[in-house]
Short mmCIF file of C-alpha atoms and ligand atoms in Angstrom, two decimals:
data_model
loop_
_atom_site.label_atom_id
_atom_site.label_comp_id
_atom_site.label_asym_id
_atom_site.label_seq_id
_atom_site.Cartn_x
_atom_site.Cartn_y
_atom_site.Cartn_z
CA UNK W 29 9.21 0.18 -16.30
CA UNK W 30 10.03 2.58 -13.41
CA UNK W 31 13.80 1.99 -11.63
CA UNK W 32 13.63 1.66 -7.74
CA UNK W 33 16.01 1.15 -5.04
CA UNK W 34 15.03 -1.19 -2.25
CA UNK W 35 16.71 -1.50 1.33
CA UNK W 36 16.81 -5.12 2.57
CA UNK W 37 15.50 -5.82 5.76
CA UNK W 38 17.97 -8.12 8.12
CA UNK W 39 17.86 -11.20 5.59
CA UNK W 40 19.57 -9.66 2.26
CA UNK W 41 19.51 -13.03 0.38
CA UNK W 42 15.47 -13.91 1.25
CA UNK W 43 14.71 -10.53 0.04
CA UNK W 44 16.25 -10.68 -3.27
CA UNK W 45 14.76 -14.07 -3.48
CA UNK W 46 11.36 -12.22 -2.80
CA UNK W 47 11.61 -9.71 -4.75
CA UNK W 48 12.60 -11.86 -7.74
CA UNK W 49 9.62 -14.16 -7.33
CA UNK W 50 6.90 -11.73 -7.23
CA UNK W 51 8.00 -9.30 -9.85
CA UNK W 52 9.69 -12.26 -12.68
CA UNK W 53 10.17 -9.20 -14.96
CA UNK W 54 12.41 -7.79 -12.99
CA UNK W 55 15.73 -6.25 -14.28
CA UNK W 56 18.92 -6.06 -11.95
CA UNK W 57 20.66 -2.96 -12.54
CA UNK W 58 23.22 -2.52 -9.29
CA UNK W 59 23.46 -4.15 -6.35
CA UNK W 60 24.83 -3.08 -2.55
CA UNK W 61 25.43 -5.35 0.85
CA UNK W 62 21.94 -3.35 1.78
CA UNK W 63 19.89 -2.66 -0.99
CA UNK W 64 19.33 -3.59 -4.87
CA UNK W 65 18.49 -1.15 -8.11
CA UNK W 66 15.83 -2.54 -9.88
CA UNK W 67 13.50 -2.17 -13.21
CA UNK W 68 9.79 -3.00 -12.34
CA UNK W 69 6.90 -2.85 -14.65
CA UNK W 70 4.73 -2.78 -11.00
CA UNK W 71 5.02 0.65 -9.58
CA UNK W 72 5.51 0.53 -5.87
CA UNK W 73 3.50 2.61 -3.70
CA UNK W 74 3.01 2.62 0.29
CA UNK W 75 0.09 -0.53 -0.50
CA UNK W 76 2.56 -2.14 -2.72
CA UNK W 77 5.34 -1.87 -0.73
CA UNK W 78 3.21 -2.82 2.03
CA UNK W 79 3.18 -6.78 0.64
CA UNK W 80 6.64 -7.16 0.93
CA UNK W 81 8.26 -8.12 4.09
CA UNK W 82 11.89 -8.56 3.51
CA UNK W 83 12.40 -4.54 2.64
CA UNK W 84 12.32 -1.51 4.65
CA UNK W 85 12.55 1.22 2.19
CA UNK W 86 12.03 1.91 -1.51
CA UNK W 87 12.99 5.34 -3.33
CA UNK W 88 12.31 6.19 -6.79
CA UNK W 89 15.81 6.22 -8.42
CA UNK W 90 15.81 10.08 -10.02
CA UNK W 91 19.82 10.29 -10.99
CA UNK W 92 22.91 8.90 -11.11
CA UNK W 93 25.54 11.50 -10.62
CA UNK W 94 29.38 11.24 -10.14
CA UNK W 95 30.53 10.80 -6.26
CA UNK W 96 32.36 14.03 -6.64
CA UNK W 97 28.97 15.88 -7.38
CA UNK W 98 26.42 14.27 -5.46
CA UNK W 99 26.17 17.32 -3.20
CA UNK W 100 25.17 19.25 -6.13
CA UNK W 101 22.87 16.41 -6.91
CA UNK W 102 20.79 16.67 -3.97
CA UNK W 103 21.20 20.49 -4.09
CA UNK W 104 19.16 20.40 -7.42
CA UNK W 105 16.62 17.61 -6.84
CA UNK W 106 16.12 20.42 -3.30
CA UNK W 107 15.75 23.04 -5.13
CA UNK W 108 13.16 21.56 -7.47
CA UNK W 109 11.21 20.72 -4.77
CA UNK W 110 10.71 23.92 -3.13
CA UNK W 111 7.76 25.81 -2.94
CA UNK W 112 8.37 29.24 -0.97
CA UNK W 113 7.36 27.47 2.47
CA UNK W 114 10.01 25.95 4.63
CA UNK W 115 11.36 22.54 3.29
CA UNK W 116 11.59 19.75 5.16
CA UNK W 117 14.15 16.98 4.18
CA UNK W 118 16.03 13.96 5.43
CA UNK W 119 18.56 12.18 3.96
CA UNK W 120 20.03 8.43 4.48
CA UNK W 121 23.53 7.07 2.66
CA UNK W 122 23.06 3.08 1.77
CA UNK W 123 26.11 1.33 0.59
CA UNK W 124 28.41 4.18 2.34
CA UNK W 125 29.57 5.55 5.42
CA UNK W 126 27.17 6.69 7.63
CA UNK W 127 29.89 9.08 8.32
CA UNK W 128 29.42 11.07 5.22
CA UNK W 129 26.31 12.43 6.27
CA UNK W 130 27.52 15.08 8.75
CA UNK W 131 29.94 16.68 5.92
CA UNK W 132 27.33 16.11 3.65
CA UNK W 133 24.12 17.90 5.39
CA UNK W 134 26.57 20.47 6.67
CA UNK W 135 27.46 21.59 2.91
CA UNK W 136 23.57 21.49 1.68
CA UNK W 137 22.20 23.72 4.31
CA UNK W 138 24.98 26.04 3.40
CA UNK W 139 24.23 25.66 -0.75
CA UNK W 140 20.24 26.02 -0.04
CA UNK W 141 20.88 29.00 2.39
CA UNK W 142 23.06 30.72 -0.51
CA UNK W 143 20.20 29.58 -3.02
CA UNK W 144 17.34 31.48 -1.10
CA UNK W 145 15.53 28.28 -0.32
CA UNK W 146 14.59 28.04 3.24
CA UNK W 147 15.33 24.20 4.73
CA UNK W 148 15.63 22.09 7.91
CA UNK W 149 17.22 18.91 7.95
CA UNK W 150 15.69 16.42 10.28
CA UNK W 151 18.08 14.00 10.51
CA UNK W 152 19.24 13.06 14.41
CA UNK W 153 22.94 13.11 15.23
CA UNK W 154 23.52 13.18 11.28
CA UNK W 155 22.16 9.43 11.06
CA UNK W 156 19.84 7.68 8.71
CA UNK W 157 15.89 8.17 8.70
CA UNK W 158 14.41 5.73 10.60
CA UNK W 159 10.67 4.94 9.71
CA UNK W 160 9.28 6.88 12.76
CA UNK W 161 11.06 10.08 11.16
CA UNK W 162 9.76 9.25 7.87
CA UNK W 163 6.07 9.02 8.56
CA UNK W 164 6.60 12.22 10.22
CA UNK W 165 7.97 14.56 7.04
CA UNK W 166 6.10 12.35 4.81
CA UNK W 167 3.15 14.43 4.66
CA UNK W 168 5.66 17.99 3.95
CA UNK W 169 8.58 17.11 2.72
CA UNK W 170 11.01 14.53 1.87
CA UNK W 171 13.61 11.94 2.11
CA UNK W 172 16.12 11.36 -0.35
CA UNK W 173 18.62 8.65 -0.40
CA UNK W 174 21.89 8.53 -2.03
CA UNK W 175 23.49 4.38 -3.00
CA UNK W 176 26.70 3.78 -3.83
CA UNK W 177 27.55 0.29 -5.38
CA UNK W 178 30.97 -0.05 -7.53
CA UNK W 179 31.73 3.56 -7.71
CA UNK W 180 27.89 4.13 -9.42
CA UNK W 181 26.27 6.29 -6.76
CA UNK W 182 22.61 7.29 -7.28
CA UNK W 183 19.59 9.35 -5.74
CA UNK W 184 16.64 7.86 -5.07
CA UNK W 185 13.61 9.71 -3.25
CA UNK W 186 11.38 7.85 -1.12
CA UNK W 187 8.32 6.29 -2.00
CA UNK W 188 7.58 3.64 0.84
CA UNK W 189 8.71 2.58 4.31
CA UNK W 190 7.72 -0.36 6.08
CA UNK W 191 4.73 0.19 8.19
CA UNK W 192 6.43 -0.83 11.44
CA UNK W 193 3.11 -0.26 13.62
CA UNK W 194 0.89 -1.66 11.37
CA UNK W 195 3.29 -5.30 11.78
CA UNK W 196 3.70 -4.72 15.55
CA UNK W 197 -0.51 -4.58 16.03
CA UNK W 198 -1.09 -7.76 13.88
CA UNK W 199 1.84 -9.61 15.80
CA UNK W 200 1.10 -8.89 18.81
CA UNK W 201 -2.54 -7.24 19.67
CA UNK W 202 -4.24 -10.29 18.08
CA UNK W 203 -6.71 -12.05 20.49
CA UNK W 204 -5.35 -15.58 20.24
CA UNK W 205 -1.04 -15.78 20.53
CA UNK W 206 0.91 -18.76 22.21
CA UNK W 207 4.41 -18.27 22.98
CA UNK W 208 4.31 -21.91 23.86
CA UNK W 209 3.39 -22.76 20.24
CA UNK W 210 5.69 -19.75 18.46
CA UNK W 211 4.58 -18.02 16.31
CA UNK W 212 5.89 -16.71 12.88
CA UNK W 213 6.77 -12.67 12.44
CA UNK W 214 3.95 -11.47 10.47
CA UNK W 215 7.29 -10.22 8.20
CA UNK W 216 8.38 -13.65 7.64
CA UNK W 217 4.21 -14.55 6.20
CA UNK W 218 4.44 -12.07 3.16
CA UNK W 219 8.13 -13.65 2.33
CA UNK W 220 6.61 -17.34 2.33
CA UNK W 221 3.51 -15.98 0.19
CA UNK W 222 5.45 -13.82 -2.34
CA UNK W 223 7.99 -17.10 -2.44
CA UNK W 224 5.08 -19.52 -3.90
CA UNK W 225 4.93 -16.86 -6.99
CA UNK W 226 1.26 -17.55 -6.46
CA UNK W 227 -1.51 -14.91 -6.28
CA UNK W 228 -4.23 -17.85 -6.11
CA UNK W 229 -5.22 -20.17 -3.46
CA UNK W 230 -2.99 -21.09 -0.49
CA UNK W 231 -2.81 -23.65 1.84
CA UNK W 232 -1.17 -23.29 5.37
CA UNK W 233 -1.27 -26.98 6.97
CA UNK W 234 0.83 -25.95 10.23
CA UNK W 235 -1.77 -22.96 10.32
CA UNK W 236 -1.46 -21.84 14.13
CA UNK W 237 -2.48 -18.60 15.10
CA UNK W 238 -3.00 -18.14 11.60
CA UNK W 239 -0.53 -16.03 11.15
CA UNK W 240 0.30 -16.84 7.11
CA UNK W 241 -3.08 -17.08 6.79
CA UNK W 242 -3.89 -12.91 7.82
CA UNK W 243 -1.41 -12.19 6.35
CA UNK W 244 -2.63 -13.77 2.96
CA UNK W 245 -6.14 -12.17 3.11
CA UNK W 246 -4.41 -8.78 3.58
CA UNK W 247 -2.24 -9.63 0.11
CA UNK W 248 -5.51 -10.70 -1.64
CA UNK W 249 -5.00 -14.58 -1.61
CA UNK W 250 -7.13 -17.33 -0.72
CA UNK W 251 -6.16 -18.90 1.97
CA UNK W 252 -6.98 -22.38 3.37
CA UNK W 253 -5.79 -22.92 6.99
CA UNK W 254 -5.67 -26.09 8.99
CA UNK W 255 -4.09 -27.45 12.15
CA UNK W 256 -4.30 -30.99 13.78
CA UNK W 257 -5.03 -28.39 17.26
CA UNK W 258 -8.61 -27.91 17.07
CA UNK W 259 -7.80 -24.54 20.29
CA UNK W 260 -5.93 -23.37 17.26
CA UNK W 261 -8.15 -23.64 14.93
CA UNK W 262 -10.37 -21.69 17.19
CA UNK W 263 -8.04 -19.07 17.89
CA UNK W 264 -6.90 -18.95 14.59
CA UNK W 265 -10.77 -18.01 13.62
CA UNK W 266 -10.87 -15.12 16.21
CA UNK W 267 -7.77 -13.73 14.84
CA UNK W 268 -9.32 -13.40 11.27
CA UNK W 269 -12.56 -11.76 13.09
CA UNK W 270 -10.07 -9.19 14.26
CA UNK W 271 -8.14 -8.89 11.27
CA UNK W 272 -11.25 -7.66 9.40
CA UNK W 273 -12.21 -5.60 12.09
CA UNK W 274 -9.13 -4.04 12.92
CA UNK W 275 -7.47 -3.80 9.30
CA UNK W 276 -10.37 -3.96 6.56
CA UNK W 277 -9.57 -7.66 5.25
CA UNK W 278 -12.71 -8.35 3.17
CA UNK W 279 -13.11 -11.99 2.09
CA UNK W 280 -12.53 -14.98 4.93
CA UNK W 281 -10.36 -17.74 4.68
CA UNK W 282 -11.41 -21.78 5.16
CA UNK W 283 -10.29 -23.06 8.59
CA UNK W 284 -10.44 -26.53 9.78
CA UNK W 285 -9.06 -29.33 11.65
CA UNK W 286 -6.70 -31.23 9.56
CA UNK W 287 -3.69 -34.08 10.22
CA UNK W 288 -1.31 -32.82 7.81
CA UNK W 289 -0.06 -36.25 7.04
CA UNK W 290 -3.66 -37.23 5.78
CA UNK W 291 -5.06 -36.62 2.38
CA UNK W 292 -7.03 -33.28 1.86
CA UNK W 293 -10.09 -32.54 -0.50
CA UNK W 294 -9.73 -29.06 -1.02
CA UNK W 295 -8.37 -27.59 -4.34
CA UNK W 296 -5.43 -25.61 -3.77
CA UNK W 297 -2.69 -23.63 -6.04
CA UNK W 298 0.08 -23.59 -3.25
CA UNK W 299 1.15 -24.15 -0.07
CA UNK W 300 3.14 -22.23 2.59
CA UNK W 301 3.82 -22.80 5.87
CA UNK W 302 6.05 -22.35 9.46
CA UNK W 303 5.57 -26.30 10.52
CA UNK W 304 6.52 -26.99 14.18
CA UNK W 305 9.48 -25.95 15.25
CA UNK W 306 9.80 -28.56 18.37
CA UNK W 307 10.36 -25.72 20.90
CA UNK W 308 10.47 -22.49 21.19
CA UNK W 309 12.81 -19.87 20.06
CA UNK W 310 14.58 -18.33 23.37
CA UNK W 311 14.74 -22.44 24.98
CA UNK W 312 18.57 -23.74 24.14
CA UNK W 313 19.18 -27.42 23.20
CA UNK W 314 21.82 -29.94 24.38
CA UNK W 315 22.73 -32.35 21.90
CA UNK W 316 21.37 -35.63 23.77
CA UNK W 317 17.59 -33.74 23.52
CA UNK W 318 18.02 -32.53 19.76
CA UNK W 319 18.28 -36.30 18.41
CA UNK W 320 14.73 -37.15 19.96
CA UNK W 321 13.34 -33.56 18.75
CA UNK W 322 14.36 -33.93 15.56
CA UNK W 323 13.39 -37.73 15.14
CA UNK W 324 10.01 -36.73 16.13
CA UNK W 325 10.05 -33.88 13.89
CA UNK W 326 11.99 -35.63 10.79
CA UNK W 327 9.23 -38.77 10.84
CA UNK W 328 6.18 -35.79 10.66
CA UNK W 329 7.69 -33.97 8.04
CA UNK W 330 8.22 -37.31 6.26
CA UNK W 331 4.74 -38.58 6.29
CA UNK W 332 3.80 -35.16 4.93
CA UNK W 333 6.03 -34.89 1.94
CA UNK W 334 4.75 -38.81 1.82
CA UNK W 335 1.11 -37.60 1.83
CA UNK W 336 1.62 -34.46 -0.21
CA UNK W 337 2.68 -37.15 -2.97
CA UNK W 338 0.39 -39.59 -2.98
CA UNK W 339 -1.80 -36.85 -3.47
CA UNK W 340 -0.03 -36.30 -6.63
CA UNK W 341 0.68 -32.46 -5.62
CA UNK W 342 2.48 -30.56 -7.86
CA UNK W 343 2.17 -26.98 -6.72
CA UNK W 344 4.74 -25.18 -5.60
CA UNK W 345 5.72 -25.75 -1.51
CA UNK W 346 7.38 -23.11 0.52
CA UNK W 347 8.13 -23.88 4.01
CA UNK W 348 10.46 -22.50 7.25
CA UNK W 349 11.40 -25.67 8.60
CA UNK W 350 13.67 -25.46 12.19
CA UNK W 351 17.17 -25.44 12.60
CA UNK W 352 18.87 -25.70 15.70
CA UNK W 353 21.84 -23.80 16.95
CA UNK W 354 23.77 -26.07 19.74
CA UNK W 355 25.95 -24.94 22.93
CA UNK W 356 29.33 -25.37 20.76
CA UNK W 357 27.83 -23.18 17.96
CA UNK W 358 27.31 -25.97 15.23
CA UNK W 359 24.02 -25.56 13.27
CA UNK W 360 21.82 -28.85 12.58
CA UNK W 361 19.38 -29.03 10.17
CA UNK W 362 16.56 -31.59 9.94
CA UNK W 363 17.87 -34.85 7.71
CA UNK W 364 14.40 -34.91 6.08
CA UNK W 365 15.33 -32.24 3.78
CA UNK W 366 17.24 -35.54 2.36
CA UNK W 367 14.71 -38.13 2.21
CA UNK W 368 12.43 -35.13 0.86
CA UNK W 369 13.99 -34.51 -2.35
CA UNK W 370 14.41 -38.41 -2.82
CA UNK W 371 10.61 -38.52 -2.96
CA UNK W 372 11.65 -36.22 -6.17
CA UNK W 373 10.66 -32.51 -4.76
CA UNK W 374 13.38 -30.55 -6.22
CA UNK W 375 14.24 -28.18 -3.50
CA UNK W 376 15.20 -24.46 -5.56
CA UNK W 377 15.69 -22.58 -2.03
CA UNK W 378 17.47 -23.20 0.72
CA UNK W 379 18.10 -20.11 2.91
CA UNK W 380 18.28 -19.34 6.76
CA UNK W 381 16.00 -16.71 8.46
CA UNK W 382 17.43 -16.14 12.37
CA UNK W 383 18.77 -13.79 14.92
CA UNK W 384 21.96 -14.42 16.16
CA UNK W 385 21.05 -15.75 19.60
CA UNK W 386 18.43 -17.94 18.56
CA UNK W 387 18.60 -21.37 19.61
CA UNK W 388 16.03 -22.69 17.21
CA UNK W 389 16.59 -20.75 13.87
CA UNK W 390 14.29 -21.55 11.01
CA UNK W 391 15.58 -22.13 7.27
CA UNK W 392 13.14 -21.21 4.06
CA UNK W 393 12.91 -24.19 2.01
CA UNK W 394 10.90 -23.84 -1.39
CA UNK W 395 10.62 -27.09 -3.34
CA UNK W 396 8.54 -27.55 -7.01
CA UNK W 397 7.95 -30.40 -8.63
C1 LIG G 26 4.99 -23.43 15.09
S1 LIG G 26 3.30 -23.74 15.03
C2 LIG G 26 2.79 -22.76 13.65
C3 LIG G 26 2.58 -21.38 14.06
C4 LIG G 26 2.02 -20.50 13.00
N1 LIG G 26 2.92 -20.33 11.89
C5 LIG G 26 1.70 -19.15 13.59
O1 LIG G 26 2.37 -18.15 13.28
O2 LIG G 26 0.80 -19.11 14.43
C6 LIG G 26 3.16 -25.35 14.41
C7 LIG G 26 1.75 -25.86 14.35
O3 LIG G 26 1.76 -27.17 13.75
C8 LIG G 26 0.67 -27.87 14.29
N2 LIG G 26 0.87 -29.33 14.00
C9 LIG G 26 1.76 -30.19 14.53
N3 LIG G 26 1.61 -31.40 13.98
C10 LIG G 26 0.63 -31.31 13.05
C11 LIG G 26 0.04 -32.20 12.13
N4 LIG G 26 0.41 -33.48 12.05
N5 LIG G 26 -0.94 -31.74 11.31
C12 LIG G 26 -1.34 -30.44 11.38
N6 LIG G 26 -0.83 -29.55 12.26
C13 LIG G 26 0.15 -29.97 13.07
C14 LIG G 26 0.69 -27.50 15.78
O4 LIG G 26 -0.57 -27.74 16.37
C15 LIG G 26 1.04 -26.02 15.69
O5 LIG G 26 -0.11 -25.22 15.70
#
């Protein structure tokens, strides 16, 4: 077991949820608004760390120290690090002021000076690292982190950042997109996957773009995509082409033309999905328009769950199912959820993924039977 400190990404609560169902061994040991200390048996490297979308850093913890000394903290774990050349180093404050880094920087430079060791902080305007800065002393130096959660504050050095290029080029240089259609952060696909707890085969019956369904290769899955929208299914296929060439994916995933509401042959150990969302994102919804959207929408979901049980599926189902934000700022969600559960799916997550000025949100169901 190895202890790591995570940042979360913008949706604390999903990540934690993540986190918890792909590593079950986990052990908790502190907890922040924006990140969590945790025992793994899995060590995380960059390829690890890569699978997880709802986190944007992880350090390996190296000490706790008292608040009062965690200058001389860092000074040390510096020091240690040195090796006669010129040390690079940044340094970012989780679960404190931001503040605290000018005073704190300030006092290190003078401490390594005194010690003989010759440094450069790169931090900008005495702010955090952001993941641009971090590729860049990555390959020299280092960046250590300092969390503070109910007067425990510990130093962590990194190990991983999120590989914000790397999510950009899959969402949005892939040869088939549809902003008509929406499609799912590529983000958002690793937190569905790592939700079903299942490293087997996956279904995505909503497939798309085939978004979840890249993103599954890339995590090592199986991955069974279908869509009622046969131009889809097509672009869907050209995607994966790309993926492979573009990113190394090895194996290719089963794509088809499928009504979701109809009975499927294929074997499968789980299913995820981002099912239709009615509109897109950015388009804002009166309330005489939402009750035909989400009739429409309620009735397919319905006949799905319906389906999915007369097939006598019992695997687990995670899903991002839409919510919509109106003009006086009430949130509705989809009454299916309801009639859902009454089918006897026993619904064990229930939490909201959005941006504040998002008309259409989505919320992250997982049922199991
Ligand atoms: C929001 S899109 C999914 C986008 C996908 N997650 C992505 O990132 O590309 C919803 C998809 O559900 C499909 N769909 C709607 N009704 C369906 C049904 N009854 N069976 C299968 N697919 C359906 C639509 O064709 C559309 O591609």
């Amino acid at each position: 077991m190895s202890t790591y400190i995570l940042i979360f990404g913008n949706h604390p609560e999903l990540s934690l949820a993540e986190l918890k169902t792909r590593y079950p061994d986990y052990k908790l040991r502190a907890q922040g608004d924006d990140f969590v200390v945790v025992d793994l048996s899995t060590s995380i490297d960059q390829a690890e760390f890569n699978q997880l979308g709802g986190f944007i850093k992880a350090a390996e913890s190296i000490k706790e120290v008292k608040k009062e000394a965690v200058a001389e903290g860092l000074v040390d774990v510096l020091r240690s690090h040195y090796q006669d050349s010129k040390l690079d180093y940044g340094l970012s404050l989780y679960g404190m002021s931001e503040k605290q880094l000018r005073p704190l920087l300030l006092k290190l430079k003078k401490r390594l000076k005194a010690d003989g060791v010759k440094s450069r902080f790169i931090n900008k305007d005495f702010k955090n690292i952001s993941s641009a800065q971090y590729k860049s002393i990555r390959q020299k130096g280092i960046e250590l982190i300092v969390v503070n959660s109910k007067g425990r504050t510990i130093i962590g050095r990194i190990v991983a950042v999120q590989n914000i290029d790397a999510y950009s080029k899959r969402d949005y240089d892939k040869p088939f997109r549809s902003m008509q259609m929406g499609m799912m952060p590529p983000k958002l696909a690793q937190i569905l996957i790592n939700l079903t707890g299942i490293k087997g085969r996956i279904w995505d019956p909503f497939c798309g773009s085939g978004t979840l369904i890249m993103e599954g290769l890339l995590m090592g899955c199986e991955m069974i995509g279908s869509d009622i929208n046969l131009k889809h299914i097509e672009g869907a296929k050209r995607n994966i082409v790309w993926l492979k060439k573009e990113f190394g994916a090895s194996s290719d995933a089963k794509l088809f033309a499928h009504d979701a509401t109809k009975p499927l042959e294929e074997p499968f150990d789980a299913i995820a999905f981002e099912g239709d969302l009615g509109v897109p994102h950015n388009q804002s919804i009166k309330s005489d328009q939402l009750e035909v959207i989400a009739k429409g929408l309620d009735e397919l979901y319905i006949c799905f769950f319906e389906n999915l049980k007369a097939m006598r599926c019992k695997v687990p189902i995670v899903c991002a199912l839409p919510f919509f934000r109106l003009h006086n700022g009430r949130e509705v969600e989809l009454n299916c959820i309801h009639e859902i559960e009454k089918m006897g799916f026993k619904k064990n997550l229930h939490l909201k993924y959005s941006r504040e000025h998002q008309a259409v949100g989505r919320v992250i169901y997982r049922f199991i039977d």
